[in-house]
mmCIF file of C-alpha atoms in Angstrom:
data_model
loop_
_atom_site.group_PDB
_atom_site.id
_atom_site.type_symbol
_atom_site.label_atom_id
_atom_site.label_comp_id
_atom_site.label_asym_id
_atom_site.label_seq_id
_atom_site.Cartn_x
_atom_site.Cartn_y
_atom_site.Cartn_z
ATOM 1 C CA MET A 708 -24.035 13.542 -7.840
ATOM 2 C CA ILE A 709 -20.943 11.104 -7.304
ATOM 3 C CA THR A 710 -21.490 7.503 -6.880
ATOM 4 C CA PHE A 711 -18.936 5.174 -5.548
ATOM 5 C CA ALA A 712 -18.836 1.575 -4.262
ATOM 6 C CA THR A 713 -18.102 0.738 -0.488
ATOM 7 C CA PRO A 714 -17.757 -2.402 1.415
ATOM 8 C CA SER A 715 -21.118 -1.750 2.733
ATOM 9 C CA GLY A 716 -22.861 -1.246 -0.598
ATOM 10 C CA THR A 717 -22.842 1.851 -3.124
ATOM 11 C CA VAL A 718 -23.097 5.508 -1.869
ATOM 12 C CA ARG A 719 -24.172 8.533 -3.394
ATOM 13 C CA ALA A 720 -23.237 11.628 -2.441
ATOM 14 C CA VAL A 721 -24.754 15.008 -3.557
ATOM 15 C CA PRO A 722 -22.665 18.328 -2.844
ATOM 16 C CA SER A 723 -24.277 21.691 -2.009
ATOM 17 C CA GLU A 724 -23.334 24.856 -3.110
ATOM 18 C CA ALA A 725 -20.246 26.289 -1.230
ATOM 19 C CA ASP A 726 -21.070 28.522 1.728
ATOM 20 C CA PRO A 727 -19.158 31.992 2.356
ATOM 21 C CA ALA A 728 -16.464 29.955 4.346
ATOM 22 C CA GLY A 729 -15.570 27.850 1.243
ATOM 23 C CA ALA A 730 -17.248 24.606 2.934
ATOM 24 C CA VAL A 731 -19.327 22.120 0.837
ATOM 25 C CA ARG A 732 -21.651 19.572 2.458
ATOM 26 C CA TYR A 733 -22.226 16.325 1.047
ATOM 27 C CA CYS A 734 -25.845 14.523 1.109
ATOM 28 C CA LEU A 735 -25.381 10.775 1.388
ATOM 29 C CA THR A 736 -28.029 8.043 0.053
ATOM 30 C CA GLY A 737 -27.627 4.695 -0.592
ATOM 31 C CA ALA A 738 -25.767 2.325 1.899
ATOM 32 C CA ALA A 739 -24.692 5.280 4.264
ATOM 33 C CA SER A 740 -27.002 8.681 4.961
ATOM 34 C CA GLY A 741 -26.190 11.894 6.506
ATOM 35 C CA THR A 742 -23.947 14.646 5.679
ATOM 36 C CA VAL A 743 -20.032 15.200 5.223
ATOM 37 C CA HIS A 744 -18.650 18.510 5.615
ATOM 38 C CA VAL A 745 -15.752 19.180 3.410
ATOM 39 C CA THR A 746 -13.507 22.418 3.598
ATOM 40 C CA ALA A 747 -10.119 23.589 2.748
ATOM 41 C CA THR A 748 -7.822 24.140 5.748
ATOM 42 C CA SER A 749 -4.251 24.980 6.757
ATOM 43 C CA SER A 750 -1.457 22.521 6.187
ATOM 44 C CA PRO A 751 -0.384 20.234 9.084
ATOM 45 C CA ALA A 752 3.223 21.623 8.579
ATOM 46 C CA ARG A 753 2.296 25.205 8.108
ATOM 47 C CA TRP A 754 -0.882 26.944 9.234
ATOM 48 C CA ASP A 755 -0.432 29.939 6.794
ATOM 49 C CA ARG A 756 -0.621 27.327 4.132
ATOM 50 C CA PHE A 757 -4.242 26.387 2.807
ATOM 51 C CA ASP A 758 -2.991 23.500 0.909
ATOM 52 C CA ALA A 759 -5.061 20.354 2.576
ATOM 53 C CA VAL A 760 -8.832 19.331 2.598
ATOM 54 C CA ARG A 761 -10.573 18.269 5.552
ATOM 55 C CA ALA A 762 -13.693 16.073 5.387
ATOM 56 C CA THR A 763 -15.758 15.666 8.564
ATOM 57 C CA LEU A 764 -18.720 13.131 9.283
ATOM 58 C CA GLY A 765 -21.650 15.615 10.116
ATOM 59 C CA SER A 766 -22.525 19.060 9.199
ATOM 60 C CA ALA A 767 -20.211 21.029 11.298
ATOM 61 C CA SER A 768 -16.353 21.331 10.871
ATOM 62 C CA ALA A 769 -13.693 19.507 12.957
ATOM 63 C CA ARG A 770 -13.087 22.558 15.027
ATOM 64 C CA GLU A 771 -16.474 22.447 16.180
ATOM 65 C CA TRP A 772 -18.764 19.732 17.738
ATOM 66 C CA PRO A 773 -19.751 17.655 14.930
ATOM 67 C CA ALA A 774 -23.675 18.339 14.504
ATOM 68 C CA GLU A 775 -26.474 16.246 12.775
ATOM 69 C CA PRO A 776 -27.176 14.876 10.574
ATOM 70 C CA LEU A 777 -23.934 12.670 11.518
ATOM 71 C CA VAL A 778 -22.973 9.818 9.069
ATOM 72 C CA ARG A 779 -25.270 6.750 9.606
ATOM 73 C CA ILE A 780 -24.621 3.088 8.575
ATOM 74 C CA ARG A 781 -27.367 0.673 9.184
ATOM 75 C CA GLY A 782 -28.820 3.331 11.966
ATOM 76 C CA ARG A 783 -25.844 3.790 13.844
ATOM 77 C CA ALA A 784 -24.225 6.961 13.800
ATOM 78 C CA TYR A 785 -20.360 8.016 13.449
ATOM 79 C CA GLN A 786 -18.244 10.754 14.166
ATOM 80 C CA GLY A 787 -14.467 11.530 12.700
ATOM 81 C CA ASN A 788 -12.731 13.248 10.261
ATOM 82 C CA THR A 789 -9.803 12.878 7.658
ATOM 83 C CA VAL A 790 -7.616 15.579 6.245
ATOM 84 C CA ARG A 791 -5.969 15.190 2.645
ATOM 85 C CA VAL A 792 -2.450 16.824 2.508
ATOM 86 C CA LEU A 793 -2.437 17.824 -1.054
ATOM 87 C CA ALA A 794 1.292 18.278 -1.256
ATOM 88 C CA TYR A 795 1.519 14.472 -1.326
ATOM 89 C CA SER A 796 -0.159 12.024 -3.908
ATOM 90 C CA ALA A 797 -3.127 10.429 -2.433
ATOM 91 C CA ASP A 798 -1.568 6.974 -3.027
ATOM 92 C CA VAL A 799 0.692 7.440 -0.163
ATOM 93 C CA PRO A 800 -0.009 6.915 3.494
ATOM 94 C CA TRP A 801 1.191 10.370 4.225
ATOM 95 C CA GLY A 802 -1.050 11.936 1.886
ATOM 96 C CA TRP A 803 -3.751 11.460 4.445
ATOM 97 C CA LEU A 804 -4.226 12.384 8.114
ATOM 98 C CA GLU A 805 -6.884 10.053 9.550
ATOM 99 C CA ARG A 806 -8.362 9.899 12.806
ATOM 100 C CA ASP A 807 -10.250 6.864 14.607
ATOM 101 C CA LEU A 808 -14.010 6.878 13.675
ATOM 102 C CA VAL A 809 -16.002 6.199 16.312
ATOM 103 C CA ASP A 810 -19.890 6.058 17.115
ATOM 104 C CA THR A 811 -21.922 8.560 19.511
ATOM 105 C CA ASP A 812 -20.939 6.531 22.334
ATOM 106 C CA ASP A 813 -17.116 6.850 21.635
ATOM 107 C CA ARG A 814 -16.803 2.974 20.639
ATOM 108 C CA PRO A 815 -14.685 2.389 17.451
ATOM 109 C CA ALA A 816 -16.486 1.745 14.390
ATOM 110 C CA PRO A 817 -16.313 -2.030 13.051
ATOM 111 C CA GLU A 818 -14.164 -2.905 10.410
ATOM 112 C CA GLN A 819 -16.451 -2.899 7.644
ATOM 113 C CA ALA A 820 -18.262 0.430 8.794
ATOM 114 C CA SER A 821 -14.670 1.911 9.270
ATOM 115 C CA GLN A 822 -13.631 1.233 5.504
ATOM 116 C CA THR A 823 -17.185 2.529 4.265
ATOM 117 C CA LEU A 824 -16.612 5.654 6.341
ATOM 118 C CA THR A 825 -13.083 6.031 5.041
ATOM 119 C CA ALA A 826 -14.134 5.440 1.604
ATOM 120 C CA ILE A 827 -16.826 8.248 2.005
ATOM 121 C CA LEU A 828 -14.445 10.624 3.606
ATOM 122 C CA ARG A 829 -11.801 9.984 0.797
ATOM 123 C CA ALA A 830 -14.393 10.329 -2.055
ATOM 124 C CA CYS A 831 -16.086 13.557 -0.785
ATOM 125 C CA ALA A 832 -12.486 15.027 0.069
ATOM 126 C CA GLY A 833 -11.420 14.048 -3.513
ATOM 127 C CA ASP A 834 -14.395 15.581 -5.385
ATOM 128 C CA TYR A 835 -13.876 18.737 -3.317
ATOM 129 C CA ALA A 836 -10.463 19.126 -4.134
ATOM 130 C CA ALA A 837 -11.178 18.277 -8.150
ATOM 131 C CA ARG A 838 -13.448 21.464 -8.132
ATOM 132 C CA SER A 839 -12.660 23.869 -10.827
ATOM 133 C CA ASP A 840 -13.529 26.852 -8.231
ATOM 134 C CA PHE A 841 -11.126 25.172 -5.601
ATOM 135 C CA PRO A 842 -8.865 28.028 -5.498
ATOM 136 C CA SER A 843 -11.864 30.388 -4.581
ATOM 137 C CA LEU A 844 -12.746 27.951 -1.777
ATOM 138 C CA GLN A 845 -9.064 27.878 -0.509
ATOM 139 C CA HIS A 846 -9.352 31.781 -0.568
ATOM 140 C CA ALA A 847 -12.823 31.809 1.501
ATOM 141 C CA ALA A 848 -11.807 29.441 4.055
ATOM 142 C CA ARG A 849 -8.240 31.059 4.708
ATOM 143 C CA ARG A 850 -10.158 34.418 5.184
ATOM 144 C CA HIS A 851 -12.798 32.467 7.542
ATOM 145 C CA ASP A 852 -10.014 30.578 9.665
ATOM 146 C CA THR A 853 -7.531 33.417 9.722
ATOM 147 C CA PRO A 854 -9.070 35.095 12.668
ATOM 148 C CA GLN A 855 -8.745 32.008 15.015
ATOM 149 C CA LEU A 856 -5.718 30.909 13.727
ATOM 150 C CA LEU A 857 -4.101 34.064 14.583
ATOM 151 C CA LYS A 858 -5.482 34.024 18.149
ATOM 152 C CA TRP A 859 -4.069 30.473 18.642
ATOM 153 C CA LEU A 860 -0.717 31.617 17.229
ATOM 154 C CA GLU A 861 -0.551 34.585 19.617
ATOM 155 C CA ALA A 862 -0.903 32.512 22.452
ATOM 156 C CA MET A 863 1.868 29.767 21.019
ATOM 157 C CA ILE A 864 4.159 32.413 20.397
ATOM 158 C CA SER A 865 3.598 33.917 24.002
ATOM 159 C CA HIS A 866 4.260 30.514 25.322
ATOM 160 C CA ALA A 867 7.104 29.841 23.507
ATOM 161 C CA ASP A 868 8.906 33.111 24.054
ATOM 162 C CA ARG A 869 8.270 32.365 27.784
ATOM 163 C CA ALA A 870 9.516 29.118 27.739
ATOM 164 C CA GLN A 871 12.840 29.861 25.669
ATOM 165 C CA ALA A 872 13.330 32.560 28.394
ATOM 166 C CA ARG A 873 12.953 29.947 31.212
ATOM 167 C CA TRP A 874 15.135 27.572 29.636
ATOM 168 C CA LEU A 875 17.937 29.993 28.995
ATOM 169 C CA GLU A 876 17.586 31.219 32.404
ATOM 170 C CA GLU A 877 18.228 27.648 33.832
ATOM 171 C CA ALA A 878 20.938 26.983 31.401
ATOM 172 C CA GLU A 879 22.863 30.034 32.951
ATOM 173 C CA ALA A 880 21.929 29.314 36.409
ATOM 174 C CA HIS A 881 23.408 25.776 35.989
ATOM 175 C CA ARG A 882 26.554 27.052 34.306
ATOM 176 C CA VAL A 883 27.120 29.500 36.994
ATOM 177 C CA GLN A 884 26.524 26.783 39.938
ATOM 178 C CA ALA A 885 29.008 24.376 37.670
ATOM 179 C CA ALA A 886 31.549 27.030 37.780
ATOM 180 C CA ARG A 887 31.218 28.105 41.571
ATOM 181 C CA SER A 888 31.292 24.228 42.462
ATOM 182 C CA LEU A 889 34.591 23.718 40.447
ATOM 183 C CA ALA A 890 36.195 27.002 42.123
ATOM 184 C CA ALA A 891 34.921 25.609 45.533
ATOM 185 C CA TRP A 892 36.268 22.322 44.872
ATOM 186 C CA TRP A 893 39.674 23.762 44.093
ATOM 187 C CA THR A 894 39.701 26.003 47.152
ATOM 188 C CA LEU A 895 39.190 23.113 49.400
ATOM 189 C CA ALA A 896 41.696 21.068 47.638
ATOM 190 C CA ARG A 897 44.408 23.622 48.266
ATOM 191 C CA TRP A 898 43.271 24.037 51.911
ATOM 192 C CA PHE A 899 43.560 20.047 52.499
ATOM 193 C CA THR A 900 46.787 20.127 50.719
ATOM 194 C CA ASP A 901 48.072 22.735 53.176
ATOM 195 C CA ARG A 902 46.154 21.489 56.463
ATOM 196 C CA PRO A 903 44.748 17.744 56.055
ATOM 197 C CA HIS A 904 41.563 17.592 57.912
ATOM 198 C CA PRO A 905 38.452 15.044 58.083
ATOM 199 C CA VAL A 906 36.025 17.698 57.278
ATOM 200 C CA LEU A 907 37.720 18.862 54.161
ATOM 201 C CA ALA A 908 38.151 15.283 52.942
ATOM 202 C CA LEU A 909 34.432 14.609 53.527
ATOM 203 C CA LEU A 910 33.719 17.691 51.559
ATOM 204 C CA LEU A 911 36.003 16.828 48.710
ATOM 205 C CA ALA A 912 34.665 13.091 48.432
ATOM 206 C CA PRO A 913 32.800 12.530 45.222
ATOM 207 C CA ASP A 914 29.501 11.578 46.791
ATOM 208 C CA ARG A 915 26.116 12.496 45.098
ATOM 209 C CA GLU A 916 25.709 15.856 46.105
ATOM 210 C CA SER A 917 29.532 16.586 46.365
ATOM 211 C CA LEU A 918 31.171 19.640 44.622
ATOM 212 C CA ALA A 919 32.951 17.230 42.437
ATOM 213 C CA HIS A 920 29.778 15.513 41.223
ATOM 214 C CA ARG A 921 27.916 18.973 40.846
ATOM 215 C CA SER A 922 30.710 20.230 38.596
ATOM 216 C CA GLU A 923 30.570 17.347 36.655
ATOM 217 C CA TYR A 924 26.735 17.136 36.150
ATOM 218 C CA LEU A 925 25.479 20.647 36.349
ATOM 219 C CA PRO A 926 27.164 21.719 32.848
ATOM 220 C CA LYS A 927 25.454 18.620 31.157
ATOM 221 C CA TRP A 928 22.057 20.181 32.609
ATOM 222 C CA ALA A 929 23.232 23.427 31.195
ATOM 223 C CA GLU A 930 23.654 21.873 27.626
ATOM 224 C CA ILE A 931 20.260 20.009 27.969
ATOM 225 C CA SER A 932 18.565 23.399 29.132
ATOM 226 C CA ARG A 933 20.304 25.226 26.235
ATOM 227 C CA GLY A 934 18.931 22.697 23.464
ATOM 228 C CA ALA A 935 15.759 23.057 24.884
ATOM 229 C CA ALA A 936 15.901 26.832 24.578
ATOM 230 C CA ASP A 937 17.123 26.443 20.929
ATOM 231 C CA GLU A 938 14.295 23.950 20.156
ATOM 232 C CA GLU A 939 11.552 26.385 21.587
ATOM 233 C CA GLY A 940 13.545 29.192 19.576
ATOM 234 C CA ARG A 941 12.809 26.864 16.324
ATOM 235 C CA ARG A 942 9.360 26.626 17.268
ATOM 236 C CA LEU A 943 9.076 30.459 17.846
ATOM 237 C CA THR A 944 10.571 31.367 14.472
ATOM 238 C CA LEU A 945 7.804 28.918 12.759
ATOM 239 C CA PHE A 946 4.863 30.652 14.833
ATOM 240 C CA ARG A 947 6.014 34.060 13.770
ATOM 241 C CA SER A 948 6.577 33.178 10.122
ATOM 242 C CA GLU A 949 3.059 31.446 10.280
ATOM 243 C CA TYR A 950 1.683 34.649 11.775
ATOM 244 C CA GLU A 951 3.050 37.027 9.191
ATOM 245 C CA GLY A 952 1.836 34.723 6.414
ATOM 246 C CA LEU A 953 -1.689 34.692 7.787
ATOM 247 C CA THR A 954 -1.505 38.475 8.254
ATOM 248 C CA ARG A 955 0.124 39.120 4.801
ATOM 249 C CA PRO A 956 -3.033 40.251 2.715
ATOM 250 C CA THR A 957 -3.764 37.685 -0.297
ATOM 251 C CA ALA A 958 -5.822 38.672 -3.446
ATOM 252 C CA ALA A 959 -8.591 36.489 -4.329
ATOM 253 C CA PRO A 960 -7.347 33.860 -7.128
ATOM 254 C CA GLU A 961 -8.600 34.223 -10.605
ATOM 255 C CA SER A 962 -10.961 31.572 -11.850
ATOM 256 C CA GLY A 963 -8.859 28.820 -13.875
ATOM 257 C CA GLU A 964 -9.225 25.157 -14.888
ATOM 258 C CA ARG A 965 -6.998 22.477 -13.647
ATOM 259 C CA ALA A 966 -6.660 18.928 -15.139
ATOM 260 C CA TYR A 967 -7.749 16.004 -13.423
ATOM 261 C CA PHE A 968 -7.378 12.207 -14.306
ATOM 262 C CA VAL A 969 -11.249 10.556 -13.387
ATOM 263 C CA VAL A 970 -11.684 6.933 -13.655
ATOM 264 C CA GLY A 971 -15.176 5.729 -13.427
ATOM 265 C CA GLN A 972 -18.155 4.535 -15.682
ATOM 266 C CA TRP A 973 -21.281 6.004 -16.644
ATOM 267 C CA THR A 974 -24.393 4.345 -15.070
ATOM 268 C CA GLY A 975 -27.079 6.064 -16.628
ATOM 269 C CA GLY A 976 -29.489 8.628 -15.960
ATOM 270 C CA GLY A 977 -26.612 11.171 -15.732
ATOM 271 C CA ASP A 978 -25.042 9.228 -12.621
ATOM 272 C CA VAL A 979 -21.601 8.209 -12.730
ATOM 273 C CA ASP A 980 -19.636 5.473 -10.685
ATOM 274 C CA ILE A 981 -16.243 7.314 -9.779
ATOM 275 C CA TRP A 982 -13.549 4.827 -8.968
ATOM 276 C CA HIS A 983 -10.694 7.335 -8.533
ATOM 277 C CA VAL A 984 -9.952 11.003 -9.022
ATOM 278 C CA GLU A 985 -6.249 12.223 -9.362
ATOM 279 C CA GLU A 986 -4.895 15.584 -10.245
ATOM 280 C CA ALA A 987 -2.828 15.591 -13.430
ATOM 281 C CA PRO A 988 0.966 16.341 -12.997
ATOM 282 C CA VAL A 989 1.962 19.962 -13.752
ATOM 283 C CA ASP A 990 4.763 18.719 -15.721
ATOM 284 C CA PRO A 991 3.572 18.434 -19.267
ATOM 285 C CA GLY A 992 5.830 15.275 -19.776
#
């Protein structure tokens, strides 16, 4: 059991055994009641890297509709989740990805309740990440989530592939139209030089849809379309790399220990009031 202080009072959290998907559920008592679902998850930057921890209010994961028992404070139930990005220190804002915390009527949590829920989510996520079997939990979560992630990536790869082809087609069409407009303008200019005529003068005038104007803005549109195609190409490269990373077989990690700094105080009866948990630096210095 871990014990920690919150703006609403002391909260105690008892972790369950990890399930086959690598998830652990924390049963809350004290100033808050309910369950927090915590599991390893893919990095927000790369889906093939499971170096993040997601804590969700309720017994279901964030990719499912939160199930009871939701976390309650003074009888009011709340939903929401937070993600701990392990690539960054827990002390920096970008070390956490936090969403709005709302009640079951989709109303924002009051300030004190929001601070309490944030403290609960962070404490449970920190305790989960500090487990000695965390590498095994990461492996189990990856194995569980990979089929769904591959389905999403297949759809994203297909969409990005079509989008890139569409942008390239538009860029080529703009380039061809610009060249044709410019060639037509010079042809009309030569005709006007040989035989001036009001109709030719009208066609040569720089109006909004004139040949001169089209030959000026269509190359810019071609550049914009080409830039969009390049951006889709970068997305496509990332999606394919993530797909390949997820399909690459990974061996189950060997059990090992990691060093952590734990700041807290014994409260008697085997309970510990944990104030902060931080992974020790890998660098011996």
